Amino acid sequence: MLPELVGLALAVYYEARSEPFLGQVAVAEVVLNRTDSARYPDNVCEVVTQGGTVRHRCQFSYYCDGKPESPQNRRAWRRAVAIATLTQNGVLSAEVDDATHYHATYVAPYWRDHLDHVTTIGRHIFYTTANGARRITTASSDDTATATMIAANL
């Protein structure tokens, strides 16, 4: 599996595996939106590891929680890989527009007041900056139907 796909799947798995399907897709989209923004690194691996492993300095909390990134739930991992693949290929979208940030509903990070609310999905609130990135996808209605069918079986 390609490193960028693994990095995206790990983000989906650790940040959103208990979230509804669209919430998992939305987390994948945030990572991809960051790769499209001049404010962040231009590849998935660098986006998810940005800030290093120092707690509260990393961009994605799973990366700096001190635990190894070794998915144990095989079903959730397969689902994360499928979501990462389909989102990366533009087949799936949670319609979070150009969101580049999110946080769980039970925390209140200082930066949220400086961003525009996009939507809330499950236990995550999604935000964008005034000049965020917008991913352009070319998914056809056939792709969307295929994605819906795949998602139903994940």
mmCIF file of C-alpha atoms in Angstrom:
data_model
loop_
_atom_site.group_PDB
_atom_site.id
_atom_site.type_symbol
_atom_site.label_atom_id
_atom_site.label_comp_id
_atom_site.label_asym_id
_atom_site.label_seq_id
_atom_site.Cartn_x
_atom_site.Cartn_y
_atom_site.Cartn_z
ATOM 1 C CA MET A 1 0.000 0.000 0.000
ATOM 2 C CA LEU A 2 1.309 3.473 -0.862
ATOM 3 C CA PRO A 3 2.536 5.577 2.088
ATOM 4 C CA GLU A 4 0.049 8.408 1.425
ATOM 5 C CA LEU A 5 -2.857 5.952 1.423
ATOM 6 C CA VAL A 6 -1.620 4.407 4.673
ATOM 7 C CA GLY A 7 -1.262 7.872 6.231
ATOM 8 C CA LEU A 8 -4.789 8.859 5.214
ATOM 9 C CA ALA A 9 -6.254 5.544 6.377
ATOM 10 C CA LEU A 10 -4.474 5.882 9.744
ATOM 11 C CA ALA A 11 -5.969 9.352 10.189
ATOM 12 C CA VAL A 12 -9.464 8.020 9.415
ATOM 13 C CA TYR A 13 -8.963 5.004 11.680
ATOM 14 C CA TYR A 14 -7.590 6.829 14.712
ATOM 15 C CA GLU A 15 -9.468 10.099 14.417
ATOM 16 C CA ALA A 16 -12.880 8.832 13.332
ATOM 17 C CA ARG A 17 -13.396 5.066 13.423
ATOM 18 C CA SER A 18 -16.275 5.402 15.925
ATOM 19 C CA GLU A 19 -17.904 8.145 13.867
ATOM 20 C CA PRO A 20 -20.668 7.660 11.311
ATOM 21 C CA PHE A 21 -19.606 6.870 7.756
ATOM 22 C CA LEU A 22 -19.848 10.502 6.575
ATOM 23 C CA GLY A 23 -17.819 11.626 9.576
ATOM 24 C CA GLN A 24 -15.018 9.293 8.553
ATOM 25 C CA VAL A 25 -15.142 10.584 4.993
ATOM 26 C CA ALA A 26 -15.099 14.168 6.309
ATOM 27 C CA VAL A 27 -11.905 13.538 8.293
ATOM 28 C CA ALA A 28 -10.257 12.146 5.144
ATOM 29 C CA GLU A 29 -11.393 15.242 3.248
ATOM 30 C CA VAL A 30 -9.870 17.586 5.837
ATOM 31 C CA VAL A 31 -6.495 15.878 5.426
ATOM 32 C CA LEU A 32 -6.769 16.099 1.630
ATOM 33 C CA ASN A 33 -7.945 19.721 1.771
ATOM 34 C CA ARG A 34 -4.821 20.546 3.742
ATOM 35 C CA THR A 35 -2.625 19.027 1.034
ATOM 36 C CA ASP A 36 -4.327 21.397 -1.424
ATOM 37 C CA SER A 37 -3.700 24.459 0.766
ATOM 38 C CA ALA A 38 -0.555 26.576 0.639
ATOM 39 C CA ARG A 39 -0.739 26.765 4.453
ATOM 40 C CA TYR A 40 0.110 23.078 4.927
ATOM 41 C CA PRO A 41 2.478 20.484 3.468
ATOM 42 C CA ASP A 42 1.506 19.180 0.053
ATOM 43 C CA ASN A 43 1.365 15.475 0.855
ATOM 44 C CA VAL A 44 -0.721 13.391 3.234
ATOM 45 C CA CYS A 45 2.167 11.965 5.255
ATOM 46 C CA GLU A 46 3.578 15.392 6.044
ATOM 47 C CA VAL A 47 0.127 16.780 6.865
ATOM 48 C CA VAL A 48 -0.691 14.075 9.409
ATOM 49 C CA THR A 49 2.750 14.213 11.029
ATOM 50 C CA GLN A 50 3.028 18.016 11.068
ATOM 51 C CA GLY A 51 4.023 19.294 14.495
ATOM 52 C CA GLY A 52 5.824 16.105 15.448
ATOM 53 C CA THR A 53 5.066 13.820 18.354
ATOM 54 C CA VAL A 54 5.000 16.420 21.134
ATOM 55 C CA ARG A 55 1.579 16.383 22.784
ATOM 56 C CA HIS A 56 -0.614 19.392 21.885
ATOM 57 C CA ARG A 57 1.801 20.457 19.134
ATOM 58 C CA CYS A 58 0.756 17.929 16.543
ATOM 59 C CA GLN A 59 -2.069 18.561 14.093
ATOM 60 C CA PHE A 60 -3.811 15.204 14.620
ATOM 61 C CA SER A 61 -4.028 14.001 18.215
ATOM 62 C CA TYR A 62 -3.515 10.304 17.479
ATOM 63 C CA TYR A 63 -0.049 11.054 16.157
ATOM 64 C CA CYS A 64 1.226 12.511 19.425
ATOM 65 C CA ASP A 65 -0.682 10.467 22.016
ATOM 66 C CA GLY A 66 2.332 8.259 22.737
ATOM 67 C CA LYS A 67 0.602 5.108 21.461
ATOM 68 C CA PRO A 68 1.838 3.078 18.492
ATOM 69 C CA GLU A 69 -0.052 3.427 15.208
ATOM 70 C CA SER A 70 -0.949 -0.223 14.821
ATOM 71 C CA PRO A 71 -4.643 -0.745 14.011
ATOM 72 C CA GLN A 72 -6.083 -3.672 15.952
ATOM 73 C CA ASN A 73 -9.681 -3.707 14.728
ATOM 74 C CA ARG A 74 -9.417 -5.386 11.316
ATOM 75 C CA ARG A 75 -12.926 -4.461 10.180
ATOM 76 C CA ALA A 76 -12.451 -0.792 11.116
ATOM 77 C CA TRP A 77 -9.039 -0.789 9.409
ATOM 78 C CA ARG A 78 -10.449 -2.251 6.165
ATOM 79 C CA ARG A 79 -13.191 0.378 6.262
ATOM 80 C CA ALA A 80 -10.634 3.170 6.867
ATOM 81 C CA VAL A 81 -8.529 1.971 3.918
ATOM 82 C CA ALA A 82 -11.597 1.829 1.660
ATOM 83 C CA ILE A 83 -12.733 5.300 2.736
ATOM 84 C CA ALA A 84 -9.221 6.695 2.269
ATOM 85 C CA THR A 85 -8.943 5.150 -1.202
ATOM 86 C CA LEU A 86 -12.343 6.323 -2.394
ATOM 87 C CA THR A 87 -11.978 9.807 -0.910
ATOM 88 C CA GLN A 88 -8.482 10.248 -2.316
ATOM 89 C CA ASN A 89 -9.817 9.289 -5.754
ATOM 90 C CA GLY A 90 -12.690 11.781 -5.539
ATOM 91 C CA VAL A 91 -15.387 9.118 -5.426
ATOM 92 C CA LEU A 92 -16.599 9.912 -1.899
ATOM 93 C CA SER A 93 -17.383 13.285 -0.394
ATOM 94 C CA ALA A 94 -18.954 14.334 2.888
ATOM 95 C CA GLU A 95 -19.598 17.829 1.518
ATOM 96 C CA VAL A 96 -17.362 19.608 4.027
ATOM 97 C CA ASP A 97 -16.383 22.051 1.290
ATOM 98 C CA ASP A 98 -12.930 23.402 1.984
ATOM 99 C CA ALA A 99 -12.730 22.485 5.674
ATOM 100 C CA THR A 100 -9.166 22.265 6.940
ATOM 101 C CA HIS A 101 -9.893 21.885 10.651
ATOM 102 C CA TYR A 102 -12.113 19.881 12.958
ATOM 103 C CA HIS A 103 -12.359 19.028 16.593
ATOM 104 C CA ALA A 104 -14.471 16.800 18.796
ATOM 105 C CA THR A 105 -17.628 18.311 20.236
ATOM 106 C CA TYR A 106 -16.384 17.738 23.780
ATOM 107 C CA VAL A 107 -13.332 20.026 23.472
ATOM 108 C CA ALA A 108 -13.049 23.764 22.821
ATOM 109 C CA PRO A 109 -9.727 24.609 21.149
ATOM 110 C CA TYR A 110 -8.737 28.284 21.110
ATOM 111 C CA TRP A 111 -8.434 28.367 17.302
ATOM 112 C CA ARG A 112 -12.107 27.608 16.657
ATOM 113 C CA ASP A 113 -13.070 31.259 17.195
ATOM 114 C CA HIS A 114 -10.823 32.287 14.308
ATOM 115 C CA LEU A 115 -12.401 29.964 11.733
ATOM 116 C CA ASP A 116 -15.743 29.645 9.965
ATOM 117 C CA HIS A 117 -18.038 26.780 10.953
ATOM 118 C CA VAL A 118 -18.844 24.475 8.025
ATOM 119 C CA THR A 119 -20.851 21.643 9.563
ATOM 120 C CA THR A 120 -21.080 19.147 12.393
ATOM 121 C CA ILE A 121 -21.019 15.426 11.627
ATOM 122 C CA GLY A 122 -21.258 12.979 14.494
ATOM 123 C CA ARG A 123 -18.990 14.204 17.288
ATOM 124 C CA HIS A 124 -16.809 16.398 15.063
ATOM 125 C CA ILE A 125 -17.227 20.067 14.189
ATOM 126 C CA PHE A 126 -15.648 21.131 10.888
ATOM 127 C CA TYR A 127 -14.216 24.557 10.049
ATOM 128 C CA THR A 128 -12.615 26.466 7.216
ATOM 129 C CA THR A 129 -10.472 29.553 6.949
ATOM 130 C CA ALA A 130 -11.491 32.509 4.814
ATOM 131 C CA ASN A 131 -8.976 31.378 2.193
ATOM 132 C CA GLY A 132 -9.122 27.612 2.619
ATOM 133 C CA ALA A 133 -8.408 25.031 -0.027
ATOM 134 C CA ARG A 134 -11.140 23.616 -2.191
ATOM 135 C CA ARG A 135 -10.704 20.121 -3.554
ATOM 136 C CA ILE A 136 -11.963 19.715 -7.065
ATOM 137 C CA THR A 137 -13.354 16.295 -7.786
ATOM 138 C CA THR A 138 -14.731 14.879 -10.979
ATOM 139 C CA ALA A 139 -16.856 12.110 -9.544
ATOM 140 C CA SER A 140 -19.709 11.158 -11.851
ATOM 141 C CA SER A 141 -23.141 10.003 -10.758
ATOM 142 C CA ASP A 142 -21.972 6.463 -11.566
ATOM 143 C CA ASP A 143 -19.041 6.961 -9.167
ATOM 144 C CA THR A 144 -21.410 8.240 -6.496
ATOM 145 C CA ALA A 145 -23.727 5.253 -6.944
ATOM 146 C CA THR A 146 -20.743 2.909 -6.755
ATOM 147 C CA ALA A 147 -19.464 4.654 -3.637
ATOM 148 C CA THR A 148 -22.888 4.393 -2.001
ATOM 149 C CA MET A 149 -23.023 0.667 -2.764
ATOM 150 C CA ILE A 150 -19.470 0.158 -1.460
ATOM 151 C CA ALA A 151 -20.173 2.172 1.682
ATOM 152 C CA ALA A 152 -23.231 0.083 2.440
ATOM 153 C CA ASN A 153 -21.003 -2.983 2.511
ATOM 154 C CA LEU A 154 -18.133 -1.532 4.561
#
